[in-house]
XYZ file of C-alpha atoms in Angstrom:
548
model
C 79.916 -63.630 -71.666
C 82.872 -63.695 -73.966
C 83.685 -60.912 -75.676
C 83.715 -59.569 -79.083
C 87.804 -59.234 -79.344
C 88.149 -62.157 -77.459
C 85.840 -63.825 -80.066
C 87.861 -62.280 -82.586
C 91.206 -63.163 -81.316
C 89.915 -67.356 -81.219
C 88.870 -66.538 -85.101
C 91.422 -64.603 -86.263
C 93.965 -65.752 -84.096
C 94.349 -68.954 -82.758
C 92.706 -70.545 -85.953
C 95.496 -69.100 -88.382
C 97.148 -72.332 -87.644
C 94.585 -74.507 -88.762
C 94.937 -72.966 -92.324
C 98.677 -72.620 -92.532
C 99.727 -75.727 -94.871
C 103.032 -77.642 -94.281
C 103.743 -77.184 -97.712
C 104.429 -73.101 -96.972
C 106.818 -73.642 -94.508
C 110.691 -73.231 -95.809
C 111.329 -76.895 -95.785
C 114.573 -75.891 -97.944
C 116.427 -74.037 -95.889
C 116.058 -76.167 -93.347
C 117.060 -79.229 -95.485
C 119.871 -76.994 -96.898
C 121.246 -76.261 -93.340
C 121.098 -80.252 -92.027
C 123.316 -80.746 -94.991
C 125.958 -77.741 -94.106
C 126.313 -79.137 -90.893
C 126.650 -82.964 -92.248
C 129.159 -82.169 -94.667
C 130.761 -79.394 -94.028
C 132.893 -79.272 -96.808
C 130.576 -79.353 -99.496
C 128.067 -76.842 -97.475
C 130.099 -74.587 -99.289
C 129.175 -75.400 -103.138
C 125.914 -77.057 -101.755
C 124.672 -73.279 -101.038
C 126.377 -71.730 -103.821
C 124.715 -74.442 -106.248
C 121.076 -73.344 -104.450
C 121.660 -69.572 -104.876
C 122.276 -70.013 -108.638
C 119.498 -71.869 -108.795
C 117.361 -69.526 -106.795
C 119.118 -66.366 -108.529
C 117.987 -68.042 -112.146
C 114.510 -69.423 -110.964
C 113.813 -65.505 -109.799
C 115.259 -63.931 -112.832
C 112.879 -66.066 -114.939
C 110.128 -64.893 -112.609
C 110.927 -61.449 -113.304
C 111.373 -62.114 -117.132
C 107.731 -63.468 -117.200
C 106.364 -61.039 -115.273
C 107.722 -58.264 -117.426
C 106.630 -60.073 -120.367
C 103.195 -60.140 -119.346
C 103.515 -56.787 -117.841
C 104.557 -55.478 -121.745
C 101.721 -57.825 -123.007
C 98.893 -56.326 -121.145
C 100.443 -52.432 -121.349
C 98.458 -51.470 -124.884
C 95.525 -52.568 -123.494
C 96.154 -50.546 -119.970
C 96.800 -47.593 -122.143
C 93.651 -48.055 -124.123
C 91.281 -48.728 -121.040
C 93.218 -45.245 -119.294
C 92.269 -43.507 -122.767
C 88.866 -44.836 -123.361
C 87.400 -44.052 -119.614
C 88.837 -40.599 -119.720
C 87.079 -40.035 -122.946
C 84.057 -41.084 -121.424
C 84.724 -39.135 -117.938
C 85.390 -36.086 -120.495
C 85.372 -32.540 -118.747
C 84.069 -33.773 -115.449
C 86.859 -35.335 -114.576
C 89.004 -31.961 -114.597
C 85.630 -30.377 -113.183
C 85.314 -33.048 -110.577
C 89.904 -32.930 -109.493
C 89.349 -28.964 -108.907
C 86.925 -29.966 -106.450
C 88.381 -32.412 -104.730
C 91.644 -29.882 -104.243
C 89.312 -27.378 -103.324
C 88.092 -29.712 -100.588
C 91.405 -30.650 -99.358
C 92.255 -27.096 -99.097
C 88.876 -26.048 -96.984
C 89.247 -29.319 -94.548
C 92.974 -28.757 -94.513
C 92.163 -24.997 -93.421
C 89.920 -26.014 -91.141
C 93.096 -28.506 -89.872
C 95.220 -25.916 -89.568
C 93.451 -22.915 -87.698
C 92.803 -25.771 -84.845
C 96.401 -26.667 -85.011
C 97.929 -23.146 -84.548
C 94.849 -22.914 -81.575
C 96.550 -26.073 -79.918
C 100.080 -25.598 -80.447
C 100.617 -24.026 -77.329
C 98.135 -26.297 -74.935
C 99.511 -27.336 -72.233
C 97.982 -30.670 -72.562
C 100.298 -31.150 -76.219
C 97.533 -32.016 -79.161
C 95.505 -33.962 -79.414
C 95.841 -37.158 -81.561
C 93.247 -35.487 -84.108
C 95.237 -33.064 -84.721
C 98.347 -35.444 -84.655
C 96.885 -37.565 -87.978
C 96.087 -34.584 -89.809
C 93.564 -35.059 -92.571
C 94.376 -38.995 -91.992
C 92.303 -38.617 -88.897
C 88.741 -40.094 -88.334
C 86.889 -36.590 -87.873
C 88.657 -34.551 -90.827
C 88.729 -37.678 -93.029
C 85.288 -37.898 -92.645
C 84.972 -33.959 -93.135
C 87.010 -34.537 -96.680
C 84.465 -37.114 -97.536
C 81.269 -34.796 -97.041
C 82.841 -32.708 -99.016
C 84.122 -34.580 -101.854
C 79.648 -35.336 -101.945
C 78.089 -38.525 -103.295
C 80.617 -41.262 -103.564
C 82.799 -40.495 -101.109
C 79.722 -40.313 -98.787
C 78.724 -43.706 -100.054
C 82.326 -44.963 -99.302
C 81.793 -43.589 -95.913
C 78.753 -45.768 -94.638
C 80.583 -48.454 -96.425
C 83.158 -47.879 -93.544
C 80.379 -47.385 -90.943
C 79.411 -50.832 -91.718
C 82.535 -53.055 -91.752
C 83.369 -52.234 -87.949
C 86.061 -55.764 -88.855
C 87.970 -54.311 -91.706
C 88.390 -50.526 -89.983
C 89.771 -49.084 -86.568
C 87.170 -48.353 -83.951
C 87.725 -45.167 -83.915
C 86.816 -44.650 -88.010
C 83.679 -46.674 -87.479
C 82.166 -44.647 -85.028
C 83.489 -41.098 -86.924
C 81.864 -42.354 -89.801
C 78.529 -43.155 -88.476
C 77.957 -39.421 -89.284
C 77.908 -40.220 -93.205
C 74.440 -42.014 -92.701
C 72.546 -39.215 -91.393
C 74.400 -35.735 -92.430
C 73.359 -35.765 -96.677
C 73.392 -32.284 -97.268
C 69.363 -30.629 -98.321
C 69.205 -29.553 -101.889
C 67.443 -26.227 -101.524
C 64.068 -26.368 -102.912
C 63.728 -23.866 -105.658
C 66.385 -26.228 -107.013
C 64.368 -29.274 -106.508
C 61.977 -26.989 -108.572
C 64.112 -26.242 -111.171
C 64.646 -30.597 -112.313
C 60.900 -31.074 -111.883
C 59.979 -27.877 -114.529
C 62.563 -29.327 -116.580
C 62.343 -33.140 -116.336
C 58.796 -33.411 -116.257
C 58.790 -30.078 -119.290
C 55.910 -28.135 -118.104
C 55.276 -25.907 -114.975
C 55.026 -28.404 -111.680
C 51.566 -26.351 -110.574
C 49.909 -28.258 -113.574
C 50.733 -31.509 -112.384
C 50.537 -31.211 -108.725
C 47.794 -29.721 -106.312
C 51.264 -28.762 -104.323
C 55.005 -29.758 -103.235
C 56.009 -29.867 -99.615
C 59.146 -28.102 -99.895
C 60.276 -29.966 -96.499
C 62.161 -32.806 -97.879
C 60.895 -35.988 -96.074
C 64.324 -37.341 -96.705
C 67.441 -36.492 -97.609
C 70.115 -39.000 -98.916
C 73.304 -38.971 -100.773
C 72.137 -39.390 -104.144
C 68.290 -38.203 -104.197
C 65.806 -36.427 -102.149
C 62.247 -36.639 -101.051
C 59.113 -34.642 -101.257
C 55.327 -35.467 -100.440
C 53.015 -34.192 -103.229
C 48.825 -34.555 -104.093
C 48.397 -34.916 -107.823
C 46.026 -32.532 -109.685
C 42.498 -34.150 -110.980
C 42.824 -37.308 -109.049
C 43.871 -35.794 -105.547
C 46.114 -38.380 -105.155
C 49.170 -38.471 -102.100
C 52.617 -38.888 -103.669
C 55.931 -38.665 -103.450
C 58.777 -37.717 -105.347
C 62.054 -38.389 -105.700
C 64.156 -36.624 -107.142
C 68.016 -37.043 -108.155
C 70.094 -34.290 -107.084
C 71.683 -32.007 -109.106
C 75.357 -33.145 -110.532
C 75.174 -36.512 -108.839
C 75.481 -38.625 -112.105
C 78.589 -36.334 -113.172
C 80.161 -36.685 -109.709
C 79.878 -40.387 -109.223
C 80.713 -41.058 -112.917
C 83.895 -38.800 -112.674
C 84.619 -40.386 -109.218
C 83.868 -44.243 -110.160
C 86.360 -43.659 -113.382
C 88.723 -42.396 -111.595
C 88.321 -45.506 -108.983
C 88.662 -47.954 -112.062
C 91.847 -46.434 -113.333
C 93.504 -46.319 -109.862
C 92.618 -50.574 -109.838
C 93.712 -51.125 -113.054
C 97.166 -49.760 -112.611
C 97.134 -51.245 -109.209
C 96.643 -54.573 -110.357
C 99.036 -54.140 -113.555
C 101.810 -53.046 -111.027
C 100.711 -56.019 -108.693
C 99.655 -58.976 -110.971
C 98.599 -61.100 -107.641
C 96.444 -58.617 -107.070
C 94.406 -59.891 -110.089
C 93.742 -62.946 -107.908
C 91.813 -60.706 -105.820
C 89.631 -59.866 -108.889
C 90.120 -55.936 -107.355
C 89.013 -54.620 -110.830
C 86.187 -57.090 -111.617
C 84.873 -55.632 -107.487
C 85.398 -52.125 -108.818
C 83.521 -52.805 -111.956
C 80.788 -54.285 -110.361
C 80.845 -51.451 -107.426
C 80.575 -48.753 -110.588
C 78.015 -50.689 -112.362
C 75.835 -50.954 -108.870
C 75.658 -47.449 -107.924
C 75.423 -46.087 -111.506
C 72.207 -48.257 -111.513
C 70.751 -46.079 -107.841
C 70.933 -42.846 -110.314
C 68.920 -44.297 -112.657
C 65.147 -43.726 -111.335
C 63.598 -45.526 -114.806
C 65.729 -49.066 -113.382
C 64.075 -48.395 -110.506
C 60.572 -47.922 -111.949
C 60.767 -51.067 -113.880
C 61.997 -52.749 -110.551
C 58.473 -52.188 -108.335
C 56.786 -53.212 -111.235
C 58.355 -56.174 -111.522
C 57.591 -56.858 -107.740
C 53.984 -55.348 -108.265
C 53.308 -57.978 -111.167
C 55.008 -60.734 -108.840
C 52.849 -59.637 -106.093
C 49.361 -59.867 -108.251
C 50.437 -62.995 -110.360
C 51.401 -64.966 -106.446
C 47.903 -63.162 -105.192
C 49.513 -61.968 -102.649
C 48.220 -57.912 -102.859
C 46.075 -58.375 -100.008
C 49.316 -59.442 -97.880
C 51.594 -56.854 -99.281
C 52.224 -53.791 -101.806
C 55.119 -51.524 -103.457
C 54.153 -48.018 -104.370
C 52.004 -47.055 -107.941
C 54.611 -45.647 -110.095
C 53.005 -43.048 -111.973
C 55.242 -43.062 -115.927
C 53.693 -39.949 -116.671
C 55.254 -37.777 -114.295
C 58.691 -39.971 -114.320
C 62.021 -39.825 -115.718
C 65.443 -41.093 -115.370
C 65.537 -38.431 -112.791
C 62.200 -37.514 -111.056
C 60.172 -40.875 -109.537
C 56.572 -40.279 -108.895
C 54.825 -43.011 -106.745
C 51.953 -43.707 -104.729
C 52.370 -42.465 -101.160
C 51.725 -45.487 -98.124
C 51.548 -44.440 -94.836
C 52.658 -47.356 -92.332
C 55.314 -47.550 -89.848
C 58.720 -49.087 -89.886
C 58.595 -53.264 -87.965
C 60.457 -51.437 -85.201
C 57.612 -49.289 -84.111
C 56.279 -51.432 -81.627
C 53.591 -49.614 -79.965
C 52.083 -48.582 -83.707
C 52.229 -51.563 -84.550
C 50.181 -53.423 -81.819
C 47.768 -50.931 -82.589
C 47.221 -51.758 -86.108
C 47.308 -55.825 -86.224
C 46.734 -58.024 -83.234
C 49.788 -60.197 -83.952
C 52.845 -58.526 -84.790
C 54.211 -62.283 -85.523
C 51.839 -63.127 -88.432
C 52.584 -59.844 -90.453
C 56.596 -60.409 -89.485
C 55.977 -64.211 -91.294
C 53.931 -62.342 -93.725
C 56.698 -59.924 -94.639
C 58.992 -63.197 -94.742
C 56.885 -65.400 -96.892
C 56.483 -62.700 -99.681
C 60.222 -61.956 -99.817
C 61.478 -65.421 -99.778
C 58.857 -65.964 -102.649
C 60.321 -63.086 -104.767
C 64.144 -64.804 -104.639
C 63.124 -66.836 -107.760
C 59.621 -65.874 -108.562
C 60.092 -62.071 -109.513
C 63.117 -60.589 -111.710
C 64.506 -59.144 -109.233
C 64.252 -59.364 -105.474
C 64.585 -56.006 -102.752
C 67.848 -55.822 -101.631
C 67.823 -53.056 -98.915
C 65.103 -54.260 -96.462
C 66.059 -52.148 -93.255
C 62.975 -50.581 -91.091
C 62.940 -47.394 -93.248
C 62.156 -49.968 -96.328
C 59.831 -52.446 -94.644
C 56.823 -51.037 -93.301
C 53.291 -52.350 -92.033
C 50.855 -49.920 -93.535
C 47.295 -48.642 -91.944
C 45.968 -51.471 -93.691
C 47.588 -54.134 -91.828
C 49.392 -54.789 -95.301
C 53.266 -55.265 -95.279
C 54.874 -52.221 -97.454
C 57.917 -52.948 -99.531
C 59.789 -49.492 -100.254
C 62.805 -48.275 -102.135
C 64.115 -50.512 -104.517
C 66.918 -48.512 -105.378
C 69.042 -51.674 -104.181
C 68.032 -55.035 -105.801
C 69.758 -58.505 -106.438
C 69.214 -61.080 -108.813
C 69.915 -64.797 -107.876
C 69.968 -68.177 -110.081
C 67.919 -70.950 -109.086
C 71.326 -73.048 -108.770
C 72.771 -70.270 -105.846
C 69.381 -70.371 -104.385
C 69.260 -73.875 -103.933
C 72.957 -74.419 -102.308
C 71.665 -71.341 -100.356
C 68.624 -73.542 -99.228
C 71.269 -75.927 -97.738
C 73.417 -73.404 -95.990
C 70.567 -71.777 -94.114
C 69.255 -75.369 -92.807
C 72.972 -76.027 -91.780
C 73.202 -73.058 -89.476
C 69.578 -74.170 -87.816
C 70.222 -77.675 -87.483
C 74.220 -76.849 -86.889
C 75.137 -79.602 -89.924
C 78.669 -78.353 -90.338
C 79.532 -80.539 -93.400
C 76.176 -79.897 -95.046
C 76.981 -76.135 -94.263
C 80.490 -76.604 -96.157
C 79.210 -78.597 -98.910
C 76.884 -75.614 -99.332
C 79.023 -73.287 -99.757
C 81.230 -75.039 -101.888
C 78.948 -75.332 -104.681
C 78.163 -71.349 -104.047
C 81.637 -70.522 -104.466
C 83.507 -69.973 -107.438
C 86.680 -72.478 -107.640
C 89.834 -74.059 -109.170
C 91.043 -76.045 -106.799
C 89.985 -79.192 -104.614
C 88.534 -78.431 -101.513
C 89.083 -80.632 -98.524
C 85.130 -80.364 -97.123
C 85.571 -81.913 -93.591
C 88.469 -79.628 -92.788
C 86.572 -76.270 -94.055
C 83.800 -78.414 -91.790
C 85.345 -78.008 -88.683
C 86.857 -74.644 -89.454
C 83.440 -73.434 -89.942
C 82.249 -74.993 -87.137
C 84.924 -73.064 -84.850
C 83.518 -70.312 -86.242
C 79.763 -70.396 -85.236
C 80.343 -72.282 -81.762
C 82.901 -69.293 -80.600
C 79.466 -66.906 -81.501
C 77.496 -69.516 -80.069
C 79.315 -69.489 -76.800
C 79.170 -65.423 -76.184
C 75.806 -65.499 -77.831
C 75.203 -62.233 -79.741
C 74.313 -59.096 -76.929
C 71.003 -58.052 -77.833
C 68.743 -55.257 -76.284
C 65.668 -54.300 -76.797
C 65.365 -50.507 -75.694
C 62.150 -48.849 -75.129
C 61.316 -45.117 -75.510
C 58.172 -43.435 -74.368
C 56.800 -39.698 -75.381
C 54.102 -37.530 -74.480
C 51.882 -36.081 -77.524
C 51.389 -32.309 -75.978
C 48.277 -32.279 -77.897
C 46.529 -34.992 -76.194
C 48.759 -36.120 -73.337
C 48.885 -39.243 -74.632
C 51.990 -41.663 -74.129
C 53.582 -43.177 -77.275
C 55.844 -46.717 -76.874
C 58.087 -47.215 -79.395
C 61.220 -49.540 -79.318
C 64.327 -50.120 -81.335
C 66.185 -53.399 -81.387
C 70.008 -53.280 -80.685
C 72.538 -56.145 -82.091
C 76.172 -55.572 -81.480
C 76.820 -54.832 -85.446
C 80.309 -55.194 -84.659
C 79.224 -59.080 -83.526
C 77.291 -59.701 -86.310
C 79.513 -58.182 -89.266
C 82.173 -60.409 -87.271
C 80.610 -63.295 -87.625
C 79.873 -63.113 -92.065
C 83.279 -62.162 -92.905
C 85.098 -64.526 -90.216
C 82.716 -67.161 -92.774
C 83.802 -65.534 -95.946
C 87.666 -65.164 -94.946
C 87.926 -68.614 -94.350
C 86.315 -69.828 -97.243
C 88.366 -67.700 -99.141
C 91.141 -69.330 -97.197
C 90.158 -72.523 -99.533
C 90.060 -70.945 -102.970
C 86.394 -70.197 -102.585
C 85.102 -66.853 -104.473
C 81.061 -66.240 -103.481
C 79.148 -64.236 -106.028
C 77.551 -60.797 -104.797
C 74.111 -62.129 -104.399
C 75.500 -64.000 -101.406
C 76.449 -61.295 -99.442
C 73.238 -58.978 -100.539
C 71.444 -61.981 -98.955
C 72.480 -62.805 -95.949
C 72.597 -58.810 -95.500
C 68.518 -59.270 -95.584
C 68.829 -62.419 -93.365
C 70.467 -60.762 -90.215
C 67.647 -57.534 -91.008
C 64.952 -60.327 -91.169
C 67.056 -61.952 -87.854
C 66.648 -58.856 -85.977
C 62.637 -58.351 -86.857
C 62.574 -61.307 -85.418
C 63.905 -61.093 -81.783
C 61.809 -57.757 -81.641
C 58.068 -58.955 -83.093
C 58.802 -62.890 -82.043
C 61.510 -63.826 -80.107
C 60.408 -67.591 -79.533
C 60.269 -68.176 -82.884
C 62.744 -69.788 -85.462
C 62.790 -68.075 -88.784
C 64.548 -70.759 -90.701
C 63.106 -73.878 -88.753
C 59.379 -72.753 -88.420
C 56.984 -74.355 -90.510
C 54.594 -71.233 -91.204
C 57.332 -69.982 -93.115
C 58.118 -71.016 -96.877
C 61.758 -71.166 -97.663
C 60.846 -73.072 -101.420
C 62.858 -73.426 -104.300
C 59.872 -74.262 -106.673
C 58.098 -70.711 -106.994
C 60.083 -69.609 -110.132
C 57.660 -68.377 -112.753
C 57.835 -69.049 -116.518
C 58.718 -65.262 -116.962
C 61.673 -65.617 -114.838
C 65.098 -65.402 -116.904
C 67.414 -68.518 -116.024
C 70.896 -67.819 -116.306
């Protein structure tokens, strides 16, 4: 089995050729030397009349660029000035703590220093990086809270863009959110929901069921109607922090990409903006209330509730910062053993869970856009669950259809079809020569083909001391590093030919390798993009549904 650097190597490295044009290659100087050697005794003013040329050619460079530079200066100015305003005292608020924070972790840094200076074994490389170093980089980005946390699984994820040795420091971001204590969690309900909490509910579990960057989670039984719930509630300062932090993100790219105009081809401010505009959205619990309705009405309107549910929202008791839903009980699609015990084919409710979110691409406003195991659940009821839509994307019927195309490439290994695909997903100004993005693509997926991906399915088994009874459960593994390998070696080289994909593309085929990995767990002998009980249809779009 080949393996993953190797694989990387064949992408990344003996590819590059394949994408290096002729036209780059400094034909001049080459041209320019034949003709020193020729006639020597006009190589003289043969060079001279090239550097003048070269000399005048930069200088006019430089003139433009400054020109454009002075151009677009007010309006630097005025964006600096206008998201200050809008940061207003937060953003003084928010730099003391991030100095205070680099003075803890680098106090931290330096009591184990002066412990190490003297080991006999020198120091280690930790210690060596200072606070550029995996562990206390990672400690400076508890710290700084919310964002930086955020930023943090970001680089837990992209094992391709970030040393090994970051990855795996960072994997601590995803399950170390710090517990808001509850008699603060108190505190926003009495004042969100303006009234004493012990009027509203029968009781608060003040064990958090979860604990995340931005919110936290608390089982709850309404008054009157006895009914299970949850809340979730935003944590205190979070919208400050993040707003203070993604400002001060937005500034830093702006004056980035006014000091580095080709940057600007990179659209590094437009990613910023839409990073900002994203997360601001995850803080706003009414967004999130209007998205399960939205999937509720799809749901009802496809009659599909007896196949799958979101949680009530109950408006009453909600705000832009307290969400009260309906409470399912279920277990995650990786709980094996629960789930044999609830349905008798662990395939149907996977194609279940498959057919409903396909069918919500086009046919509800939105569609959920976070569907690990802690967000896809088959409840008690044999029903599939659909939790947290914190995360959701939006997708034209014109994406979805090229999409249609790329995902019947990769089964049926159509190369051109696959580059024609993406093509008319990507965002372009320049011809693109299909048959050669073709074959680069097919490099691509035969290298993964040939190593295969390593999977592992890993079972666990527990004792219940209550009963003595023996609980199966099972996790699937994919090499993450594999599979994260294998969508950006497909995005870097369409980039390679001008190509720009919009955001929904990545958001879905983040859902497609989830959806891949249900699959080699619940039904391993199945095809999720070739079988026939599953509905991959561009022609559910309701008459509600905006078209942009």
């Amino acid at each position: 089995m080949t393996s993953v650097s190797v694989f990387r190597g064949f992408v990344h490295g003996r590819c590059l050729p394949l994408f290096t044009h002729q036209s780059q290659l400094p034909v001049t100087s080459v041209l320019i030397g034949s003709k020193k050697l020729a006639y020597r005794s006009n190589g003289l003013r043969l060079y001279a009349r090239y550097s003048d040329s070269q000399s005048a050619r930069t200088q006019d460079l430089f003139t433009s660029r400054l020109q454009d530079s002075m151009e677009n200066l007010p309006k630097l100015v005025e964006d600096i000035v206008q998201t200050s305003i809008n940061t207003g005292p937060r953003g003084a608020i928010r730099l003391a703590q991030g100095i205070q924070a680099v003075i803890g972790v680098g106090g931290e840094w330096l009591a184990e220093l002066s412990q190490s200076r003297n080991s006999p074994s020198g120091l280690p490389s930790q210690l060596q990086l200072g606070l550029l170093s995996p562990l206390y980089l990672r400690k400076l980005f508890e710290r700084l809270g919310a964002t930086y946390i955020k930023l943090g699984q970001f680089i837990a994820s992209a094992p391709t863009l970030f040393p090994a040795e970051y990855v795996q420091e960072f994997q601590y971001c995803f399950d170390r959110a710090p517990v808001v204590p509850f008699d603060e969690i108190k505190s926003i309900l009495r004042e969100e929901l303006a009234g004493p909490i012990d009027s509203i509910f029968e009781y608060v579990d003040p064990t958090p069921l979860a604990s995340a960057s931005i919110a936290q989670v608390h089982a709850a039984r309404l008054k009157g109607s006895q009914a299970d719930v949850v809340i979730k509630v935003l944590k205190p300062g979070i919208e400050d922090v993040l707003v203070a932090d993604l400002n001060f993100i937005y500034v830093v790219a702006r004056i980035v990409e006014f000091l580095n105009p080709e940057l600007s081809r990179a659209s590094l401010v437009a990613i910023v903006n839409d990073i900002r505009a994203s997360m601001l959205e995850e803080v706003d619990f009414k967004k999130e209330a209007a998205n399960i309705e939205s999937f509720r009405g799809y749901l009802e309107s496809m009659g599909l509730t007896r196949q799958a549910t979101a949680p009530k929202v109950y408006p009453e008791f909600s705000t832009k910062k307290v969400l009260t839903m309906e409470r399912l009980y279920g277990v995650p699609l990786t709980d094996l053993d629960s789930i044999s015990s609830l349905v008798s084919s662990p395939e149907t409710s996977l194609i279940t869970a498959l057919n409903v979110w396909f069918g919500s691409l086009l046919a509800c406003e939105t569609f959920h856009a976070d569907v690990h195991a802690g967000n896809l659940w088959l409840l008690r009821d044999g029903r599939i669950g659909f939790l947290d839509f914190g995360i959701v994307g939006q997708i034209s019927p014109k994406t979805w259809s090229a999409m249609e195309v790329f995902l019947g490439s990769i089964a049926t290994e159509e190369y051109e079809s696959m580059a024609s695909a993406l093509i008319e997903m990507g965002a372009t100004n320049t011809d693109v020569d299909s048959r050669a993005f073709a074959k680069d693509l097919e490099k691509i997926f035969s290298s993964i083909q040939a190593c295969d991906l390593d999977t592992e399915v890993v079972v666990a088994t527990a004792t219940r001391t209550d009963t003595n009874a023996t609980a199966i459960s099972a996790n699937l593994l994919v090499d993450e590093r594999q599979m994260n390998a294998l969508f950006l070696d497909v995005v870097r080289v369409s980039e390679s030919y001008g190509l720009r994909f919009p955001r929904e593309f990545a958001l879905l085929m983040k859902q497609l390798l989830y959806f891949d990995r249900y699959t080699r767990l619940l039904a391993p002998n199945m095809n999720m993009l070739q079988d026939q009980r599953i509905t991959i249809a561009s022609n559910r779009r309701t008459t509600n549904r905006n078209i942009y």
